[in-house]
Short mmCIF file of C-alpha atoms in Angstrom, two decimals:
data_model
loop_
_atom_site.label_atom_id
_atom_site.label_comp_id
_atom_site.label_asym_id
_atom_site.label_seq_id
_atom_site.Cartn_x
_atom_site.Cartn_y
_atom_site.Cartn_z
CA MET J 1 -7.73 -10.50 -8.46
CA LYS J 2 -4.01 -10.70 -7.94
CA HIS J 3 -3.84 -6.78 -9.41
CA ILE J 4 -6.65 -6.55 -6.95
CA TRP J 5 -4.68 -7.37 -3.93
CA VAL J 6 -1.56 -5.45 -5.15
CA ILE J 7 -3.15 -2.48 -5.25
CA ALA J 8 -4.94 -3.21 -1.84
CA LYS J 9 -1.76 -4.07 -0.56
CA ARG J 10 -0.19 -0.83 -1.17
CA GLU J 11 -3.22 1.46 0.49
CA LEU J 12 -3.26 -0.57 3.40
CA GLY J 13 0.27 0.02 4.09
CA ALA J 14 -0.64 3.98 3.17
CA TYR J 15 -2.83 3.87 5.77
CA PHE J 16 -0.53 2.08 7.97
CA THR J 17 2.68 4.12 7.40
CA SER J 18 1.16 7.41 8.30
CA PRO J 19 -0.39 7.96 11.91
CA VAL J 20 -4.13 8.41 9.97
CA ALA J 21 -4.70 4.98 10.74
CA TYR J 22 -3.77 5.09 14.59
CA ILE J 23 -5.84 8.12 15.18
CA PHE J 24 -8.74 6.83 13.03
CA LEU J 25 -8.47 3.73 15.48
CA VAL J 26 -8.33 5.41 18.69
CA ILE J 27 -11.07 8.04 17.82
CA PHE J 28 -13.56 5.48 16.60
CA LEU J 29 -12.53 3.50 19.94
CA LEU J 30 -13.22 6.30 21.63
CA LEU J 31 -16.44 7.05 20.63
CA THR J 32 -17.65 3.55 20.22
CA GLY J 33 -16.94 3.70 23.96
CA PHE J 34 -18.34 6.77 24.96
CA PHE J 35 -22.11 6.35 22.72
CA THR J 36 -22.54 2.57 24.02
CA PHE J 37 -21.90 3.38 27.38
CA THR J 38 -23.04 7.05 28.32
CA ALA J 39 -24.93 8.15 25.50
CA GLY J 40 -25.91 5.05 25.05
CA GLN J 41 -26.94 4.47 28.83
CA PHE J 42 -25.81 0.67 28.82
CA PHE J 43 -26.23 -0.44 31.72
CA GLU J 44 -29.22 1.57 32.28
CA ARG J 45 -31.08 -0.60 29.79
CA GLY J 46 -30.67 -3.22 31.59
CA GLU J 47 -30.36 -5.62 29.35
CA ALA J 48 -28.07 -8.52 27.32
CA SER J 49 -28.23 -7.18 24.09
CA LEU J 50 -25.66 -5.25 22.23
CA SER J 51 -28.32 -2.47 20.57
CA ALA J 52 -26.85 0.73 22.27
CA PHE J 53 -23.73 0.00 20.69
CA PHE J 54 -25.23 -0.85 16.96
CA GLY J 55 -27.48 2.25 16.90
CA TRP J 56 -25.18 4.51 16.70
CA HIS J 57 -23.21 3.16 14.18
CA PRO J 58 -25.27 4.88 11.36
CA TRP J 59 -24.21 8.33 12.64
CA LEU J 60 -21.01 7.39 14.29
CA TYR J 61 -19.92 6.06 9.98
CA LEU J 62 -21.30 9.36 8.83
CA VAL J 63 -18.52 11.24 9.95
CA LEU J 64 -15.60 8.60 10.26
CA VAL J 65 -16.25 6.63 7.48
CA PRO J 66 -15.98 9.54 4.68
CA ALA J 67 -12.60 10.73 7.13
CA ALA J 68 -11.04 7.24 6.16
CA GLY J 69 -11.80 7.39 2.64
CA MET J 70 -11.81 10.78 1.36
CA ARG J 71 -8.17 10.71 0.72
CA LEU J 72 -8.63 7.40 -2.07
CA TRP J 73 -8.42 9.27 -4.81
CA ALA J 74 -8.44 12.88 -3.78
CA GLU J 75 -4.96 12.12 -3.15
CA GLU J 76 -4.07 10.56 -5.99
CA ARG J 77 -5.54 13.29 -8.11
CA ARG J 78 -3.58 16.19 -6.49
CA SER J 79 0.16 14.67 -5.91
CA GLY J 80 -0.31 13.45 -10.17
CA THR J 81 0.45 9.46 -9.04
CA ILE J 82 -3.58 8.80 -10.36
CA GLU J 83 -1.19 9.29 -13.87
CA LEU J 84 1.57 6.12 -13.16
CA LEU J 85 -1.69 3.97 -11.45
CA MET J 86 -3.78 4.66 -14.85
CA THR J 87 -0.78 4.01 -17.00
CA LEU J 88 0.08 0.59 -15.35
CA PRO J 89 -1.51 -2.48 -16.82
CA ILE J 90 -4.51 -2.88 -14.94
CA THR J 91 -7.58 -2.06 -15.58
CA PRO J 92 -9.27 0.87 -13.50
CA TRP J 93 -12.05 -1.48 -12.07
CA GLN J 94 -9.13 -3.52 -10.18
CA ALA J 95 -7.61 0.09 -9.37
CA ILE J 96 -11.17 0.98 -7.82
CA ALA J 97 -12.14 -2.49 -6.50
CA GLY J 98 -8.61 -2.48 -4.76
CA LYS J 99 -8.45 0.75 -2.97
CA PHE J 100 -12.08 0.21 -1.97
CA LEU J 101 -11.08 -3.14 -0.41
CA ALA J 102 -8.25 -1.83 1.75
CA SER J 103 -10.44 0.93 3.28
CA TRP J 104 -13.26 -1.93 4.03
CA ILE J 105 -10.59 -4.36 5.66
CA PHE J 106 -9.38 -1.11 7.13
CA LEU J 107 -12.92 -0.29 8.96
CA GLY J 108 -13.29 -3.89 9.53
CA VAL J 109 -10.35 -4.42 11.68
CA ALA J 110 -11.60 -1.02 13.50
CA LEU J 111 -15.06 -2.64 13.53
CA ALA J 112 -13.51 -5.96 15.04
CA LEU J 113 -11.39 -4.19 17.57
CA THR J 114 -14.51 -3.26 19.72
CA PHE J 115 -14.78 -6.78 20.42
CA PRO J 116 -14.48 -5.97 24.54
CA VAL J 117 -18.20 -4.58 24.04
CA VAL J 118 -18.91 -7.99 22.72
CA ILE J 119 -16.99 -9.52 26.57
CA THR J 120 -18.36 -7.67 28.49
CA VAL J 121 -22.18 -8.29 27.26
CA ASN J 122 -21.61 -11.64 27.77
CA VAL J 123 -20.04 -11.39 31.26
CA LEU J 124 -22.96 -9.61 32.34
CA GLY J 125 -25.68 -11.56 30.77
CA SER J 126 -26.38 -13.95 28.44
CA PRO J 127 -27.16 -12.14 25.37
CA ASP J 128 -28.01 -13.98 21.84
CA ASN J 129 -24.31 -13.70 19.94
CA GLY J 130 -26.32 -14.65 17.08
CA MET J 131 -27.85 -11.14 17.16
CA ILE J 132 -24.66 -9.78 18.03
CA PHE J 133 -22.75 -11.43 14.85
CA ALA J 134 -26.02 -9.83 12.77
CA GLY J 135 -25.23 -6.99 13.86
CA TYR J 136 -21.67 -6.56 13.05
CA LEU J 137 -22.23 -7.91 10.01
CA GLY J 138 -24.83 -4.90 9.15
CA SER J 139 -22.56 -2.49 10.47
CA PHE J 140 -19.79 -3.54 8.23
CA PHE J 141 -22.07 -3.75 5.06
CA LEU J 142 -23.37 -0.24 6.53
CA ALA J 143 -19.48 0.95 6.58
CA GLY J 144 -18.99 -0.36 3.24
CA ALA J 145 -22.15 1.35 1.37
CA TYR J 146 -20.91 4.74 2.95
CA LEU J 147 -16.67 4.08 1.86
CA ALA J 148 -18.30 3.42 -1.34
CA ILE J 149 -19.79 6.57 -1.84
CA THR J 150 -16.94 8.30 -0.46
CA CYS J 151 -15.05 6.59 -3.20
CA MET J 152 -17.23 8.49 -5.66
CA THR J 153 -17.15 11.65 -4.39
CA SER J 154 -13.17 11.31 -3.90
CA ALA J 155 -12.79 10.58 -7.64
CA MET J 156 -14.44 14.02 -8.42
CA THR J 157 -12.23 16.41 -6.88
CA ARG J 158 -7.92 16.56 -5.65
CA ASN J 159 -8.96 17.94 -2.96
CA GLN J 160 -10.13 16.08 0.19
CA VAL J 161 -12.33 18.45 2.20
CA VAL J 162 -14.31 18.79 -0.67
CA ALA J 163 -14.62 14.45 -0.42
CA PHE J 164 -15.45 14.38 2.67
CA ILE J 165 -17.97 17.16 2.74
CA LEU J 166 -19.76 15.36 -0.26
CA SER J 167 -19.53 12.17 1.04
CA VAL J 168 -21.23 13.30 4.45
CA VAL J 169 -23.86 15.41 2.37
CA ALA J 170 -25.05 12.30 0.69
CA CYS J 171 -24.68 9.55 3.63
CA LEU J 172 -26.84 11.85 5.74
CA PHE J 173 -29.28 11.53 3.26
CA LEU J 174 -29.35 8.15 3.50
CA ILE J 175 -29.65 8.33 6.96
CA LEU J 176 -32.54 11.02 6.98
CA ALA J 177 -34.75 9.09 4.18
CA GLY J 178 -35.72 6.96 6.77
CA PHE J 179 -34.84 8.81 10.38
CA ASN J 180 -38.28 8.96 11.70
CA PRO J 181 -38.45 12.35 12.91
CA VAL J 182 -38.40 12.81 9.23
CA THR J 183 -40.72 10.54 7.66
CA ASP J 184 -42.94 11.64 10.40
CA LEU J 185 -42.67 15.38 9.24
CA MET J 186 -43.20 13.68 5.96
CA ALA J 187 -46.36 11.75 7.06
CA ARG J 188 -48.23 15.66 7.76
CA TRP J 189 -48.33 15.99 3.46
CA ALA J 190 -47.01 12.73 1.74
CA SER J 191 -48.99 9.58 1.28
CA PRO J 192 -47.74 6.39 3.09
CA ALA J 193 -46.33 4.55 -0.11
CA PHE J 194 -44.58 7.33 -0.85
CA ILE J 195 -43.01 7.85 2.56
CA ASP J 196 -41.90 3.80 2.22
CA THR J 197 -40.47 4.37 -0.98
CA VAL J 198 -38.10 6.69 0.23
CA ALA J 199 -37.46 5.33 3.35
CA ALA J 200 -36.27 1.95 1.61
CA PHE J 201 -33.56 4.08 0.06
CA SER J 202 -32.37 4.29 3.76
CA VAL J 203 -29.34 3.03 4.97
CA VAL J 204 -31.59 2.70 8.68
CA THR J 205 -34.43 1.06 7.16
CA HIS J 206 -31.69 -1.53 5.90
CA PHE J 207 -29.66 -1.49 9.03
CA ASP J 208 -32.60 -2.25 11.92
CA GLY J 209 -33.15 -5.70 9.98
CA PHE J 210 -29.46 -6.73 11.01
CA GLN J 211 -29.68 -4.62 14.96
CA LYS J 212 -33.02 -7.16 15.26
CA GLY J 213 -30.64 -10.12 14.44
CA VAL J 214 -32.22 -10.76 10.94
CA ILE J 215 -29.95 -11.18 8.04
CA ASP J 216 -32.07 -10.33 5.09
CA THR J 217 -30.59 -11.18 1.54
CA ARG J 218 -32.67 -8.51 0.03
CA ASP J 219 -31.04 -5.96 2.98
CA LEU J 220 -27.67 -7.41 2.28
CA LEU J 221 -28.79 -6.73 -1.61
CA PHE J 222 -29.53 -2.98 -0.54
CA PHE J 223 -26.15 -2.71 0.58
CA LEU J 224 -24.23 -4.41 -2.04
CA SER J 225 -26.12 -2.80 -4.61
CA LEU J 226 -25.23 0.98 -3.30
CA ILE J 227 -21.55 -0.45 -3.33
CA GLY J 228 -21.82 -1.41 -6.34
CA PHE J 229 -23.66 1.22 -8.22
CA SER J 230 -20.97 3.86 -6.34
CA LEU J 231 -17.95 1.87 -7.35
CA PHE J 232 -19.32 1.68 -11.04
CA ALA J 233 -19.88 5.95 -10.88
CA THR J 234 -16.28 5.99 -9.28
CA GLY J 235 -15.42 4.30 -12.66
CA VAL J 236 -17.54 6.41 -14.84
CA ILE J 237 -16.14 9.79 -12.70
CA LEU J 238 -12.35 8.51 -13.31
CA ARG J 239 -12.81 7.55 -17.01
CA ASN J 240 -13.92 11.30 -17.82
CA ARG J 241 -11.87 13.17 -15.39
CA MET T 1 31.47 -2.77 -37.82
CA ARG T 2 28.08 -1.54 -36.30
CA PRO T 3 25.77 -4.58 -35.49
CA ARG T 4 22.44 -4.25 -38.01
CA LYS T 5 19.87 -2.87 -36.08
CA THR T 6 16.32 -4.95 -35.59
CA ASN T 7 14.28 -2.05 -36.99
CA THR T 8 10.97 -3.33 -35.82
CA LEU T 9 7.94 -0.95 -35.34
CA MET T 10 7.56 -0.54 -31.52
CA ILE T 11 5.12 2.74 -31.41
CA LYS T 12 3.27 4.17 -34.58
CA ILE T 13 1.19 7.15 -34.53
CA GLU T 14 -1.43 7.97 -37.03
CA ASN T 15 -3.20 12.01 -36.96
CA LEU T 16 -3.61 12.16 -33.14
CA VAL T 17 -5.90 14.98 -32.20
CA LYS T 18 -7.08 15.78 -28.91
CA THR T 19 -8.98 19.00 -27.49
CA PHE T 20 -9.35 20.63 -24.38
CA GLY T 21 -12.16 22.88 -24.23
CA ALA T 22 -11.57 25.00 -26.95
CA LYS T 23 -7.72 24.51 -27.16
CA ARG T 24 -6.33 21.77 -29.67
CA ALA T 25 -3.62 20.85 -27.56
CA VAL T 26 -2.24 18.03 -30.23
CA ASP T 27 -3.70 18.82 -33.58
CA GLY T 28 -2.60 15.71 -36.39
CA ILE T 29 0.39 14.41 -35.11
CA SER T 30 1.95 11.11 -36.60
CA PHE T 31 5.19 9.58 -36.26
CA ASN T 32 6.81 6.18 -35.98
CA VAL T 33 9.51 4.69 -33.23
CA GLU T 34 11.37 1.63 -34.34
CA ARG T 35 13.78 -0.17 -31.82
CA GLY T 36 16.69 1.37 -31.49
CA GLU T 37 15.39 4.99 -31.88
CA VAL T 38 15.75 7.16 -29.52
CA VAL T 39 13.44 10.30 -30.08
CA GLY T 40 13.53 14.11 -28.52
CA PHE T 41 10.70 15.55 -28.39
CA LEU T 42 11.37 18.63 -28.61
CA GLY T 43 9.04 22.08 -28.00
CA PRO T 44 7.76 24.98 -26.09
CA ASN T 45 5.78 24.87 -23.20
CA GLY T 46 2.41 23.82 -23.39
CA SER T 47 2.96 23.08 -27.39
CA GLY T 48 1.09 19.40 -26.56
CA LYS T 49 4.29 17.35 -25.75
CA SER T 50 2.90 15.64 -22.45
CA THR T 51 -0.20 15.87 -24.08
CA THR T 52 1.00 13.37 -26.87
CA MET T 53 2.63 11.15 -24.30
CA ARG T 54 -0.33 10.88 -22.32
CA MET T 55 -1.84 9.27 -25.33
CA ILE T 56 0.81 6.99 -26.25
CA THR T 57 0.34 5.50 -22.20
CA GLY T 58 -2.89 5.46 -22.73
CA TYR T 59 -3.85 7.90 -19.64
CA TYR T 60 -5.47 10.26 -22.29
CA ALA T 61 -8.19 8.97 -24.94
CA PRO T 62 -7.01 10.47 -28.36
CA ASP T 63 -10.07 12.44 -30.02
CA SER T 64 -9.26 11.23 -32.94
CA GLY T 65 -6.48 9.34 -34.40
CA LYS T 66 -4.45 5.87 -33.51
CA VAL T 67 -1.52 4.84 -31.11
CA SER T 68 -0.25 1.36 -31.13
CA VAL T 69 2.74 0.48 -29.35
CA GLY T 70 4.28 -2.89 -30.50
CA GLY T 71 1.20 -3.56 -32.65
CA ASN T 72 -1.48 -3.25 -29.56
CA ASP T 73 -3.78 -0.21 -30.11
CA VAL T 74 -3.66 1.92 -26.80
CA VAL T 75 -7.51 2.26 -26.83
CA GLU T 76 -8.65 -1.33 -28.05
CA SER T 77 -6.28 -3.20 -25.90
CA PRO T 78 -4.61 -1.17 -23.66
CA LEU T 79 -3.40 -3.93 -20.96
CA ALA T 80 -1.10 -5.42 -23.75
CA ALA T 81 0.10 -1.89 -24.69
CA LYS T 82 0.50 -1.11 -21.22
CA ARG T 83 2.57 -3.93 -20.50
CA LEU T 84 5.51 -3.03 -22.76
CA ILE T 85 5.86 0.61 -21.35
CA GLY T 86 7.59 2.28 -18.90
CA TYR T 87 6.15 5.31 -18.58
CA LEU T 88 7.69 8.36 -16.09
CA PRO T 89 5.03 11.24 -15.92
CA GLU T 90 5.77 14.85 -15.46
CA ASN T 91 7.07 15.87 -12.31
CA ALA T 92 7.98 12.08 -11.55
CA ALA T 93 5.03 11.61 -9.30
CA ALA T 94 5.27 8.50 -7.06
CA TYR T 95 3.63 7.73 -3.46
CA SER T 96 5.53 9.99 -0.72
CA ASP T 97 4.73 7.77 1.57
CA MET T 98 6.31 4.91 0.56
CA THR T 99 9.68 3.77 1.10
CA VAL T 100 11.98 3.67 -2.54
CA VAL T 101 12.48 -0.12 -2.48
CA GLY T 102 9.04 -0.19 -1.32
CA PHE T 103 7.53 1.71 -4.44
CA LEU T 104 9.70 -0.21 -6.65
CA GLY T 105 8.64 -3.36 -4.90
CA PHE T 106 4.97 -2.27 -5.73
CA ALA T 107 5.96 -1.42 -9.66
CA ALA T 108 7.33 -4.89 -9.87
CA GLU T 109 4.43 -6.56 -8.40
CA ILE T 110 1.88 -5.05 -10.47
CA ARG T 111 3.89 -5.42 -13.46
CA GLY T 112 3.43 -9.33 -12.08
CA LEU T 113 6.86 -9.72 -10.89
CA THR T 114 7.09 -11.73 -7.40
CA GLY T 115 9.85 -13.44 -5.51
CA GLY T 116 13.09 -13.93 -6.88
CA ALA T 117 12.66 -12.26 -10.16
CA LYS T 118 11.46 -9.45 -8.26
CA GLN T 119 14.27 -8.88 -6.12
CA LYS T 120 16.39 -8.84 -8.95
CA ALA T 121 13.90 -6.25 -10.78
CA ILE T 122 14.58 -3.81 -7.95
CA GLY T 123 18.39 -4.42 -7.95
CA ARG T 124 19.26 -3.82 -11.52
CA ALA T 125 16.83 -0.72 -11.10
CA VAL T 126 17.99 0.49 -8.59
CA GLU T 127 21.76 0.22 -9.58
CA ARG T 128 20.96 1.70 -12.98
CA CYS T 129 19.15 4.67 -11.39
CA PHE T 130 21.95 4.91 -8.85
CA LEU T 131 19.40 4.81 -5.92
CA SER T 132 21.55 2.18 -3.44
CA SER T 133 22.00 4.99 -0.53
CA VAL T 134 18.43 6.12 -0.17
CA LEU T 135 16.99 2.76 -0.57
CA HIS T 136 14.96 2.57 2.89
CA GLN T 137 14.29 6.39 2.84
CA SER T 138 10.06 7.68 2.75
CA ILE T 139 10.01 9.24 -1.02
CA ASP T 140 8.52 12.71 0.66
CA THR T 141 12.18 13.11 2.06
CA LEU T 142 14.24 12.69 -0.92
CA SER T 143 15.54 15.66 -2.98
CA LYS T 144 14.31 16.39 -5.92
CA GLY T 145 16.45 14.34 -8.10
CA TYR T 146 16.79 11.65 -5.71
CA ARG T 147 12.55 11.42 -6.40
CA HIS T 148 13.13 11.62 -9.94
CA ARG T 149 15.57 9.01 -10.67
CA THR T 150 13.30 6.87 -8.14
CA CYS T 151 10.11 7.29 -10.34
CA LEU T 152 12.78 6.70 -13.38
CA ALA T 153 13.70 3.05 -12.06
CA GLN T 154 9.91 2.68 -11.75
CA ALA T 155 9.78 3.14 -15.40
CA LEU T 156 12.55 0.46 -15.74
CA ILE T 157 11.71 -2.09 -13.60
CA HIS T 158 10.24 -4.45 -15.98
CA ASP T 159 12.69 -3.82 -18.79
CA PRO T 160 10.21 -2.75 -21.15
CA GLU T 161 10.76 -2.46 -24.66
CA VAL T 162 9.40 1.10 -25.08
CA LEU T 163 10.14 4.36 -23.11
CA VAL T 164 8.24 7.35 -22.24
CA LEU T 165 9.93 9.61 -20.60
CA ASP T 166 8.41 12.90 -20.04
CA GLU T 167 11.17 15.42 -18.88
CA PRO T 168 12.92 12.80 -17.60
CA THR T 169 15.95 15.57 -16.64
CA ASP T 170 13.76 17.84 -15.13
CA GLY T 171 14.96 19.27 -12.03
CA LEU T 172 18.54 17.32 -11.67
CA ASP T 173 21.85 19.01 -11.36
CA PRO T 174 24.09 18.85 -14.25
CA ASN T 175 26.13 15.42 -13.03
CA GLN T 176 22.67 13.87 -12.95
CA LYS T 177 21.17 15.16 -16.33
CA HIS T 178 24.94 13.62 -17.59
CA GLU T 179 23.82 10.33 -15.64
CA VAL T 180 20.25 10.20 -17.38
CA ARG T 181 21.27 10.94 -20.86
CA ASN T 182 23.99 8.39 -20.72
CA LEU T 183 21.78 5.92 -19.70
CA ILE T 184 18.82 6.78 -21.97
CA ARG T 185 21.23 6.61 -24.96
CA GLU T 186 22.65 3.52 -23.70
CA LEU T 187 18.60 1.96 -23.29
CA GLY T 188 18.31 3.54 -26.75
CA LYS T 189 20.12 0.95 -27.97
CA THR T 190 18.02 -2.15 -27.40
CA LYS T 191 14.54 -0.49 -26.96
CA ALA T 192 12.56 2.18 -28.59
CA VAL T 193 12.79 5.38 -26.83
CA VAL T 194 10.87 8.84 -26.49
CA PHE T 195 11.62 11.88 -24.53
CA SER T 196 10.55 15.32 -24.35
CA THR T 197 12.37 18.13 -23.17
CA HIS T 198 13.24 21.57 -23.65
CA ILE T 199 16.77 21.45 -23.53
CA LEU T 200 18.19 21.35 -27.05
CA GLU T 201 21.66 20.12 -26.28
CA GLU T 202 20.29 17.28 -24.31
CA VAL T 203 19.37 16.31 -28.43
CA ASP T 204 22.76 16.33 -29.78
CA ALA T 205 23.55 14.34 -26.46
CA ALA T 206 20.99 11.40 -26.55
CA CYS T 207 18.96 11.01 -29.66
CA THR T 208 18.97 9.22 -32.75
CA ARG T 209 16.47 11.77 -34.02
CA ALA T 210 14.27 14.76 -33.22
CA ILE T 211 10.92 16.29 -33.60
CA ILE T 212 10.02 19.22 -32.84
CA ILE T 213 6.38 20.16 -32.15
CA ASP T 214 4.64 24.03 -31.91
CA ARG T 215 0.80 24.26 -30.94
CA GLY T 216 0.02 20.29 -31.56
CA ARG T 217 1.59 20.22 -34.79
CA ILE T 218 5.52 18.66 -35.82
CA VAL T 219 7.03 21.60 -37.45
CA ALA T 220 9.90 19.53 -38.38
CA GLN T 221 12.05 16.42 -37.71
CA GLY T 222 14.97 14.48 -38.84
CA THR T 223 18.65 13.76 -37.27
CA PRO T 224 20.11 16.47 -35.06
CA ASP T 225 22.65 17.34 -38.02
CA GLU T 226 19.68 16.78 -40.83
CA LEU T 227 17.83 20.33 -38.86
CA GLY T 228 20.71 22.30 -39.24
CA ARG T 229 22.70 24.26 -36.69
CA PRO T 230 22.94 25.99 -34.48
CA LEU T 231 19.90 24.13 -32.76
CA GLU T 232 18.70 26.83 -30.75
CA ASP T 233 18.33 29.18 -34.11
CA VAL T 234 16.60 26.33 -35.77
CA PHE T 235 13.94 25.86 -32.53
CA ARG T 236 13.18 29.85 -32.41
CA ARG T 237 12.43 29.84 -36.12
CA LEU T 238 10.00 27.30 -36.03
CA THR T 239 8.54 27.88 -32.84
CA ILE T 240 6.45 30.47 -31.96
CA ALA T 241 7.04 31.70 -28.37
CA ASP T 242 4.40 32.01 -25.87
CA THR T 243 5.20 35.39 -25.01
CA VAL T 244 4.04 36.43 -28.85
CA LYS T 245 0.10 36.71 -29.66
CA ALA T 246 -1.05 34.07 -31.30
#
C-alpha cells in the first residue's frame, strides 16, 4: 500500500509540475459550463436538478479522460523510464494501481471543482441533493472506467496519440452500445433480448441509474469490474511487452 | 597486508538464454560475481550486454537459465532480489519532469527510506555523484553528464549490495569518466559490481575481472592481465565486427 502511494504521489506531481493539469482543469470546467448552461439548456428546463450537467458526462469524458490518461504508460515506454520502474522492488500491480489512482484522484479533483453548479442549483431552487450526490458518484466511477481503459491502451504503445485514439474508440463503443439512436437502429433486426444484452455493456445504461439518484450495487459492480478487468489487462500487456 | 576479502557469491548466472524473434540475443551465458569484485562486461554493440543486464535486474524474464542475486532467484522472488540491486539502465532514463532532489526522494521512498534516513541517503548519493549544484534543477534541463549522474545516484540511493551499471560512462566528458571510474572502483571494494562498456581502457581502470561476450556468448574472461595485452587486439581477435557479415 505504501508503495502504491509513493507511485501515485509521483504521478500526481507529474500532472501539476507540467501545464497539463491546469490546461485540463480549465478546459474541463469551461466545457462542463458550456454543455450545462448553453447546450443543456439548464435555465430553460426550469427544474431544480443537475440532469443537464450529468447527461453530458459520458460524452465529455470520452475526449477528456483519454487525454488525461494517455501519458500514463506510453510516456514511460517512450522515455525508457519503464525500465527503471519495473526494476524497482515493487510488483507491477503496485505500479499499475498507483498510476491509476493518481489519475483518478486528479479526475476527482476536476469533478469536485464543478461545485459552483451545485451551489447555483441550490440557490435557484431546492433540488434533491441526494440525487446530485449519486450523480457525482456515478460520474466519478464513469471517469474511472474510461481511465482504466486508457491505462490499458496506454500500456500497448509508446505513442500517446495512438493510446488516445484507441481509448476514445473503446470508450465510444461502450457509450454507443446503450445509446438510444443505436439501440433503436438495432431494434429493426435484432431481438429485444439481444439489444438488452448489448446495452448491458454500455456505460450509459449503468450511469443512468446514478443520474436518477439510484445507487445500485449492480451498477457499481459494473464499473468496478470494468476497472478491474482493464487494469488486469494492463498488467498482462506490460508483462508481455 | 590487504584486508581479507569476504568472498560471498552475490550474482549467480547459469546458462541464460533470451531470444527475440529469430535472434538469439543471449545464448547460454554463465558467470558468478562475488562481493568485492568489479566485473567489466565487454562486447561490441548488440552482443547481448544490455539484455543480460536486464535479465539480472528482472526487467526481462529469461527464456531459460537462472539468475539469482544474493541467493534470491530473480524470477521466483523478484522483490527480494530487486531490493539488493542498484541499476543504472542504458541511456540513463529518468523522469524528466522531476527535479534532481525530487527524483532521488522518489527513489529513496520506493526503497522504503523515509524521514531522516531518506535525507541522509539523498545527501550521500548527491555527494558521491557531485550533484549538489543542480539539486533543484528539473531533470530535462540537465546536460547529459548530469543526467547520467542523477540516474547513477538513483542506483546508489539505498547503498545496494549489488550494482548493475549499463554503460555508466557513456556520454560523459573525460573528467567525469575518470570520476565515475574511481567511484566504481571504490564501490567495488564492498559490493558486487557489474558494468558494461565498450571502452577498453575502463577495464584496466576499474575492473578486477573482465568478461568479453560476442553474439550472446562468453568468448573470454579473466583479469585484464590474463586476457593479454594490448586489450584492443584481444578484443578485436575475439569478437566479430558488426560490419562483417555473419
